[in-house]
Coordinates of C-alpha atoms in Angstrom, one line a residue:
D15 CA 43.1 57.0 -26.3
Q16 CA 41.0 58.8 -23.6
I17 CA 39.3 62.1 -24.5
T18 CA 38.6 64.9 -22.2
I19 CA 34.9 65.8 -22.7
I20 CA 33.7 68.4 -20.1
E21 CA 35.1 69.7 -16.7
G22 CA 37.9 67.3 -16.9
T23 CA 35.8 64.1 -17.3
T24 CA 37.3 61.5 -19.6
L25 CA 36.0 58.5 -21.5
W26 CA 37.3 56.1 -24.0
G27 CA 37.2 57.5 -27.4
D28 CA 36.2 54.0 -28.9
G29 CA 35.4 55.5 -32.3
T30 CA 32.8 57.9 -31.1
W31 CA 31.4 61.0 -32.9
I32 CA 30.8 63.5 -30.3
Y33 CA 27.9 66.0 -30.6
A34 CA 26.4 68.5 -28.1
G35 CA 23.2 66.4 -27.9
E36 CA 20.9 64.3 -25.7
D37 CA 20.0 60.7 -26.1
K38 CA 16.4 60.5 -24.8
Y39 CA 16.4 56.7 -24.7
H40 CA 19.8 56.3 -23.2
P41 CA 20.4 59.5 -21.1
G42 CA 23.6 58.1 -19.6
D43 CA 25.2 58.2 -23.0
S44 CA 24.7 62.0 -23.4
R45 CA 27.3 62.9 -20.9
D46 CA 25.4 65.9 -19.6
L47 CA 25.6 67.7 -23.0
K48 CA 22.6 69.7 -24.0
G49 CA 21.5 69.8 -27.7
P50 CA 19.5 68.3 -30.5
I51 CA 21.8 65.6 -31.8
A52 CA 23.3 62.8 -29.6
S53 CA 26.7 61.3 -29.9
I54 CA 27.1 58.1 -31.7
R55 CA 29.6 55.3 -31.6
M56 CA 31.3 54.7 -35.0
K57 CA 30.7 51.0 -34.9
N58 CA 27.0 51.6 -34.5
W59 CA 27.0 54.0 -37.5
R60 CA 28.8 51.3 -39.5
R61 CA 26.2 48.7 -38.5
G62 CA 23.5 51.0 -39.5
E63 CA 25.0 51.5 -43.0
Q64 CA 25.3 47.8 -43.5
D65 CA 21.7 47.3 -42.4
Y66 CA 20.7 49.9 -45.0
E67 CA 22.7 48.2 -47.7
Y68 CA 21.2 44.7 -46.9
L69 CA 17.7 46.1 -46.8
W70 CA 18.3 47.7 -50.2
L71 CA 19.4 44.2 -51.6
A72 CA 16.4 42.7 -50.1
R73 CA 14.1 45.4 -51.7
Q74 CA 15.7 44.5 -55.1
A75 CA 14.9 40.9 -54.6
G76 CA 11.2 41.7 -53.9
L77 CA 11.4 40.5 -50.3
D78 CA 9.1 41.7 -47.5
T79 CA 11.2 43.1 -44.6
K80 CA 8.6 45.2 -42.7
E81 CA 8.2 42.7 -39.8
I82 CA 11.9 42.6 -39.3
V83 CA 12.4 46.4 -39.4
D84 CA 9.4 47.0 -37.2
R85 CA 11.0 44.9 -34.5
V86 CA 13.9 47.2 -33.9
V87 CA 13.1 50.5 -35.5
P88 CA 10.3 53.1 -34.4
R89 CA 8.3 54.5 -37.2
A90 CA 9.4 58.2 -36.9
F91 CA 10.0 60.5 -33.9
N92 CA 7.8 63.1 -35.3
D93 CA 4.9 60.7 -35.2
Y94 CA 4.7 61.3 -31.6
G95 CA 5.4 65.0 -31.2
D96 CA 6.1 66.1 -27.6
G97 CA 5.2 62.7 -26.3
F98 CA 8.6 61.4 -27.7
T99 CA 10.1 61.4 -24.2
D100 CA 7.2 59.2 -23.0
Q101 CA 8.0 55.7 -24.3
T102 CA 4.8 54.2 -23.0
G103 CA 2.9 52.3 -25.8
Q104 CA 5.4 53.6 -28.5
P105 CA 7.4 51.3 -30.8
L106 CA 10.9 51.2 -29.4
W107 CA 14.5 50.9 -30.5
A108 CA 15.8 47.5 -29.5
E109 CA 17.5 48.0 -26.1
K110 CA 19.8 44.9 -26.2
G111 CA 22.3 44.0 -28.8
Y112 CA 21.0 40.5 -29.2
Q113 CA 17.7 41.9 -30.5
F114 CA 19.3 43.6 -33.4
E115 CA 21.5 40.6 -34.0
T116 CA 18.3 38.4 -34.1
A117 CA 16.6 40.7 -36.6
R118 CA 19.9 40.8 -38.8
R119 CA 19.9 37.0 -38.8
S120 CA 16.3 36.9 -40.0
L121 CA 17.3 39.3 -42.8
A122 CA 20.3 37.3 -43.7
D123 CA 18.1 34.1 -43.9
L124 CA 15.7 36.0 -46.2
L125 CA 18.5 37.0 -48.5
A126 CA 20.1 33.6 -48.6
S127 CA 16.8 32.1 -49.5
S128 CA 16.7 34.1 -52.8
A129 CA 20.4 34.7 -53.4
G130 CA 20.1 33.7 -57.1
K131 CA 17.5 36.4 -57.7
L132 CA 19.4 39.5 -56.7
D133 CA 21.3 39.8 -59.9
N134 CA 19.4 37.3 -62.1
P135 CA 18.3 38.6 -64.4
A136 CA 20.3 41.9 -64.6
M137 CA 18.1 44.2 -66.6
A138 CA 18.3 47.7 -68.0
V139 CA 16.4 49.8 -70.6
H140 CA 17.5 53.2 -71.8
V141 CA 16.0 55.8 -74.1
Y142 CA 18.0 58.4 -76.2
P143 CA 17.3 61.3 -76.3
S144 CA 15.3 61.5 -73.1
V145 CA 13.8 64.9 -73.8
L146 CA 12.2 65.8 -77.0
P147 CA 10.8 69.2 -78.2
E148 CA 7.0 69.9 -78.7
G149 CA 5.6 67.6 -81.2
G150 CA 7.9 64.6 -80.3
G151 CA 10.2 62.7 -82.5
D152 CA 12.1 59.5 -82.9
V153 CA 13.9 57.9 -79.9
R154 CA 16.2 55.0 -79.7
V155 CA 15.3 52.4 -77.0
T156 CA 18.2 50.1 -76.0
W157 CA 18.0 47.2 -73.6
T158 CA 19.9 44.4 -71.9
I159 CA 18.7 41.3 -70.2
E160 CA 21.0 38.7 -68.6
G161 CA 19.6 35.4 -67.2
A162 CA 16.6 35.3 -69.4
S163 CA 16.1 34.7 -73.1
T164 CA 13.2 37.2 -73.7
G165 CA 11.3 40.1 -72.2
A166 CA 8.7 42.5 -73.2
I167 CA 8.8 46.3 -73.7
T168 CA 5.8 48.5 -73.9
A169 CA 5.3 50.0 -77.5
I170 CA 7.7 47.4 -78.8
G171 CA 6.5 44.0 -77.7
T172 CA 8.6 40.9 -77.1
V173 CA 12.4 41.5 -77.3
A174 CA 15.4 39.3 -77.2
S175 CA 18.1 39.5 -74.6
R176 CA 19.9 42.5 -76.1
G177 CA 19.1 45.1 -78.7
S178 CA 17.6 48.4 -79.6
A179 CA 14.7 49.9 -81.6
S180 CA 13.6 53.1 -83.0
V181 CA 10.2 54.3 -81.7
R182 CA 8.3 57.4 -82.7
V183 CA 7.1 59.4 -79.6
D184 CA 4.4 62.0 -79.6
T185 CA 3.7 62.5 -76.0
T186 CA 5.7 61.8 -72.7
T187 CA 6.1 58.1 -72.6
T188 CA 7.4 55.5 -70.1
F189 CA 8.9 52.4 -71.6
T190 CA 8.7 49.4 -69.2
L191 CA 11.0 46.3 -69.7
A192 CA 9.3 43.3 -68.0
V193 CA 11.0 39.9 -67.6
D194 CA 9.4 36.7 -66.2
D195 CA 11.9 35.4 -63.5
G196 CA 10.5 32.1 -62.5
G197 CA 7.0 33.4 -62.1
V198 CA 7.9 36.7 -60.6
I199 CA 7.6 39.6 -63.0
R200 CA 10.6 42.1 -62.7
T201 CA 10.4 45.5 -64.4
R202 CA 12.7 48.4 -65.3
T203 CA 11.7 51.6 -66.8
A204 CA 12.9 54.5 -69.0
V205 CA 11.1 57.8 -69.5
V206 CA 11.2 60.3 -72.6
T207 CA 9.7 63.7 -71.9
V208 CA 8.0 65.5 -74.7
G209 CA 8.1 69.4 -74.6
G210 CA 10.8 69.5 -71.9
K211 CA 12.7 72.7 -71.6
D212 CA 16.0 70.8 -72.0
A213 CA 14.9 69.3 -75.4
E214 CA 17.8 68.7 -77.7
P215 CA 17.8 69.9 -81.3
V216 CA 16.9 66.8 -83.4
Q217 CA 20.0 67.0 -85.5
G218 CA 22.0 69.9 -84.0
N219 CA 23.9 68.0 -81.3
L220 CA 27.0 66.5 -82.8
L221 CA 27.5 64.2 -79.7
F222 CA 26.6 60.4 -79.3
N223 CA 24.9 59.6 -76.2
P224 CA 25.0 63.2 -74.8
G225 CA 22.6 62.4 -71.8
F226 CA 24.3 59.1 -70.8
D227 CA 20.9 57.3 -71.3
I228 CA 22.6 54.2 -72.6
G229 CA 25.5 54.2 -70.1
T230 CA 28.9 55.6 -71.0
I231 CA 28.8 54.2 -74.6
G232 CA 30.6 56.6 -77.0
W233 CA 32.7 58.2 -74.2
T234 CA 36.4 57.5 -73.5
F235 CA 37.6 57.6 -69.9
Q236 CA 41.4 57.9 -68.9
T237 CA 43.0 57.9 -65.5
D238 CA 46.3 56.6 -64.0
G239 CA 44.9 56.9 -60.5
T240 CA 42.0 55.0 -59.0
A241 CA 38.6 56.4 -60.2
E242 CA 35.4 55.1 -61.8
F243 CA 33.4 56.5 -64.7
T244 CA 29.9 55.1 -64.6
T245 CA 26.3 56.5 -64.7
V246 CA 23.9 57.2 -61.9
S247 CA 20.2 57.9 -61.6
P248 CA 18.6 60.3 -61.5
G249 CA 20.5 62.8 -63.6
F250 CA 19.9 66.5 -64.2
Q251 CA 16.1 66.6 -64.9
S252 CA 16.6 63.2 -66.7
G253 CA 17.0 59.5 -66.0
A254 CA 20.8 59.3 -65.7
S255 CA 24.0 61.2 -65.6
A256 CA 27.7 60.4 -65.9
R257 CA 29.5 60.2 -62.6
V258 CA 33.2 60.3 -62.0
V259 CA 34.3 59.1 -58.4
V260 CA 38.1 59.5 -57.4
S261 CA 39.4 57.1 -54.8
E262 CA 43.2 58.1 -55.3
M263 CA 44.2 60.9 -57.7
G264 CA 47.0 60.4 -60.3
N265 CA 48.2 62.7 -63.0
T266 CA 45.6 61.9 -65.7
L267 CA 41.8 62.1 -65.2
S268 CA 39.5 62.9 -68.1
F269 CA 36.7 61.8 -70.3
S270 CA 36.1 62.6 -74.0
Q271 CA 34.4 61.8 -77.2
P272 CA 36.4 61.6 -80.4
G273 CA 35.3 61.4 -84.1
L274 CA 33.5 64.8 -84.1
P275 CA 33.2 66.9 -87.2
A276 CA 35.2 70.1 -87.4
V277 CA 34.7 72.9 -89.9
H278 CA 37.1 75.8 -90.1
N279 CA 36.1 79.3 -89.0
S280 CA 32.7 78.1 -87.7
V281 CA 30.9 79.2 -84.6
Y282 CA 30.3 76.2 -82.0
R283 CA 28.4 76.2 -78.8
L284 CA 29.0 73.8 -75.8
T285 CA 26.3 73.5 -73.2
F286 CA 26.4 71.0 -70.3
A287 CA 25.1 70.5 -66.8
A288 CA 27.4 69.5 -63.9
Q289 CA 28.0 69.4 -60.3
S290 CA 30.9 68.5 -57.9
N291 CA 30.4 67.6 -54.3
L292 CA 33.6 69.5 -53.4
G293 CA 33.1 72.3 -55.8
R294 CA 36.1 71.4 -58.0
A295 CA 36.6 72.8 -61.5
V296 CA 36.9 71.2 -64.9
D297 CA 38.7 72.3 -68.1
V298 CA 37.1 71.7 -71.4
S299 CA 38.9 71.6 -74.9
F300 CA 38.1 70.8 -78.5
V301 CA 41.2 69.5 -80.1
R302 CA 42.4 67.4 -83.0
G303 CA 42.2 63.8 -82.1
S304 CA 45.4 62.7 -83.9
A305 CA 47.4 65.4 -82.3
A306 CA 45.9 66.5 -78.9
G307 CA 48.2 69.5 -78.7
V308 CA 46.4 71.2 -81.6
S309 CA 43.5 73.2 -80.5
Y310 CA 40.5 73.4 -82.8
G311 CA 39.4 76.7 -81.1
L312 CA 38.6 75.6 -77.6
R313 CA 41.6 75.2 -75.2
T314 CA 41.4 74.5 -71.5
R315 CA 38.3 76.6 -70.9
N316 CA 37.7 76.6 -67.2
F317 CA 34.4 76.0 -65.5
D318 CA 34.1 76.3 -61.7
L319 CA 31.6 73.7 -60.6
T320 CA 29.5 73.8 -57.4
P321 CA 27.8 71.0 -55.3
D322 CA 24.5 72.0 -56.9
W323 CA 23.5 71.3 -60.5
K324 CA 24.2 74.2 -62.8
I325 CA 24.2 74.7 -66.6
Y326 CA 27.5 76.0 -68.2
T327 CA 27.9 77.3 -71.7
V328 CA 30.6 78.6 -74.0
E329 CA 30.7 79.7 -77.7
F330 CA 33.9 79.7 -79.8
T331 CA 35.1 80.0 -83.4
S332 CA 36.9 76.9 -84.8
Q333 CA 40.5 77.3 -85.8
N334 CA 43.4 75.1 -87.2
V335 CA 41.1 73.0 -89.3
A336 CA 42.6 72.7 -92.8
D337 CA 39.4 71.4 -94.3
T338 CA 36.1 69.8 -93.0
S339 CA 37.4 67.0 -90.5
H340 CA 36.0 64.2 -88.6
D341 CA 38.9 64.2 -86.2
G342 CA 37.7 66.5 -83.5
T343 CA 37.7 65.4 -79.8
L344 CA 35.8 67.1 -77.0
V345 CA 37.7 66.6 -73.7
F346 CA 36.6 67.2 -70.2
D347 CA 39.9 67.3 -68.1
L348 CA 39.5 67.0 -64.3
S349 CA 43.1 66.3 -63.5
P350 CA 44.3 69.9 -62.6
Y351 CA 41.7 70.1 -59.8
A352 CA 40.5 66.7 -58.7
V353 CA 41.5 65.3 -55.3
S354 CA 40.8 62.0 -53.5
D355 CA 37.1 61.6 -52.5
V356 CA 35.8 64.1 -55.0
E357 CA 32.8 63.2 -57.1
Y358 CA 31.6 64.8 -60.3
Q359 CA 28.4 64.4 -62.3
F360 CA 27.7 65.5 -65.9
D361 CA 24.6 65.5 -68.0
A362 CA 22.7 67.1 -70.9
I363 CA 25.9 67.8 -73.0
T364 CA 25.1 69.7 -76.2
F365 CA 27.8 70.4 -78.8
E366 CA 26.5 72.3 -81.8
R367 CA 27.9 74.0 -84.8
M368 CA 26.0 77.2 -85.0
S369 CA 27.3 78.6 -88.4
A370 CA 29.7 78.1 -91.2
P371 CA 30.9 80.3 -94.1
V372 CA 29.0 79.6 -97.4
A373 CA 32.3 79.3 -99.2
E374 CA 33.2 76.2 -97.0
V375 CA 30.1 74.2 -98.0
P376 CA 31.8 71.0 -99.6
A377 CA 31.6 70.7 -103.4
D378 CA 30.7 67.1 -103.0
A379 CA 28.9 64.9 -100.3
Q380 CA 31.0 63.8 -97.4
L381 CA 30.8 60.6 -95.4
G382 CA 32.2 60.3 -91.9
Q383 CA 33.6 57.4 -90.0
N384 CA 31.1 55.8 -87.8
F385 CA 31.4 56.3 -84.0
P386 CA 31.8 54.4 -81.9
N387 CA 33.8 51.7 -83.7
P388 CA 34.0 48.8 -82.9
F389 CA 30.5 48.9 -81.3
N390 CA 27.5 46.9 -80.0
P391 CA 24.6 47.4 -80.7
V392 CA 24.4 51.0 -82.0
T393 CA 26.7 53.3 -83.8
R394 CA 26.4 56.8 -85.3
I395 CA 27.1 57.6 -88.9
Q396 CA 27.3 61.3 -90.1
Y397 CA 27.3 62.7 -93.6
R398 CA 27.2 66.1 -95.3
L399 CA 25.4 67.3 -98.4
P400 CA 26.2 70.5 -100.4
A401 CA 22.7 70.7 -101.7
L402 CA 19.3 68.8 -101.8
A403 CA 19.9 65.2 -103.1
R404 CA 18.5 61.8 -103.3
V405 CA 20.4 59.8 -100.9
Q406 CA 21.0 56.2 -100.2
L407 CA 23.1 55.0 -97.3
K408 CA 23.4 51.2 -96.9
V409 CA 25.4 48.7 -95.0
F410 CA 26.9 45.6 -96.6
N411 CA 28.5 42.4 -95.3
M412 CA 31.9 41.3 -96.6
L413 CA 30.2 39.2 -99.3
G414 CA 28.7 42.5 -100.7
E415 CA 25.3 41.6 -99.5
E416 CA 23.1 44.4 -98.2
V417 CA 22.2 44.0 -94.6
A418 CA 20.5 47.4 -93.9
T419 CA 19.2 50.6 -95.6
L420 CA 19.7 53.6 -93.3
V421 CA 18.7 56.4 -95.8
D422 CA 16.6 56.2 -99.0
G423 CA 15.0 59.4 -100.2
L424 CA 15.5 63.2 -100.6
V425 CA 17.6 64.9 -98.0
E426 CA 18.3 68.6 -97.5
A427 CA 21.7 70.2 -97.6
G428 CA 23.7 70.2 -94.4
L429 CA 25.0 67.8 -91.8
H430 CA 23.0 64.7 -91.0
Q431 CA 23.4 61.7 -88.7
V432 CA 21.8 58.4 -88.6
F433 CA 22.1 55.2 -86.3
F434 CA 22.9 51.7 -87.3
D435 CA 21.3 49.1 -85.0
A436 CA 23.4 45.9 -85.3
S437 CA 21.5 43.9 -82.9
A438 CA 20.0 41.8 -85.8
V439 CA 23.4 41.0 -87.4
S440 CA 26.3 38.8 -86.3
S441 CA 29.6 40.2 -85.0
G442 CA 32.2 40.9 -87.7
V443 CA 33.4 43.4 -90.3
Y444 CA 30.9 45.4 -92.4
A445 CA 31.0 48.3 -94.9
Y446 CA 28.7 51.3 -95.5
R447 CA 28.3 53.4 -98.6
L448 CA 26.7 56.8 -99.4
V449 CA 25.2 57.5 -102.8
A450 CA 24.1 61.2 -103.1
G451 CA 22.9 62.3 -106.6
D452 CA 25.9 61.7 -108.9
Y453 CA 28.3 61.3 -106.1
V454 CA 29.3 57.8 -104.8
E455 CA 31.5 57.8 -101.6
A456 CA 34.0 54.9 -101.2
R457 CA 32.9 52.4 -98.7
K458 CA 34.0 52.8 -95.1
M459 CA 34.5 49.9 -92.7
L460 CA 32.6 49.4 -89.3
V461 CA 33.1 46.4 -86.8
V462 CA 30.4 44.9 -84.7
K463 CA 31.7 43.4 -81.5

């Protein structure tokens, strides 16, 4: 269709974004419109985005593209100040289409020459938690390598293709995973900050993987539309955050974490960082996992998000819990507000039990079901003690052989959690048992994928 631009003049639309702006290099395309931003044809915008994506791929492959880029792109307009309109001696945009096409062909040839190196090996290293209080503490480093049998991580040493390790951290530390890919050393990094203002309580947070430093492990995503639940870097003052991107909205869109302990008539606090590109809201609930209609004291609490990161918090008193339960589910429900093309990010989710009546302290020790289950390579096990006790928490295979000791020593009263790293055992069914003083908890089953 033709579009009337100014004073009755028409031109073919041809997928053009029209701005009141001048094109200094090609004044004929400005159509006598004055302003700072020139119009652009959509096909050129599309080509530019494709160029960027291919250059990103080349960067990941370690290729040198400077010569190709310099052929067709000036360094920066502000390098030349008022001399911008005088093109003499300045690096120019390519003036003919074939010059761009020649450069793109050179880039394609470079990519083709190293096609096997773009995703081989696929590497990742994560650290949880990513922020520690002053004095440091223990962190869990988890890594994955595909396409290579071994790698090396600073402060750990040589590692197999997949696994995790507990490391004591006293100062801000960068863990670097290095892999030899046919003579080319490729690296990935993860950082833990000591003394950061968003440091999580060492045992206070009831959530597994609250900062999404090991991907979306431990979280459940549900949708009947078209949407993705992934992680993206950087996060909110951290290495990663969860991202929900909606292509087509359905009736269901939520993410949640089940298996959380719930104690009746206790004060809980939820804190999280979030943003939404369209400023859409989210409802948060803490409900019974086996009966989602039963609220444990927090039901559809609404939070209005903004396009910028903000911290949100709410406190509530638990209800409808007959006794201490490990059947609580924290739900972030996006479905009432989400639309197509909306994007959310969540990070630094902290869910703490602030207080509990003394009368509700259990008479005996209690052992919770591990979460997630099945899992690989790491799962969380929680247990509760009524008083100081000597504790043993061990994992056994189906032959009754001990494969891991998670706790062995004196432990204070209260809620505790430990992590079982299954990277050194084969997949299958195992059991774990808690012995606390004179109390022996019946074994519970866990499954390694």
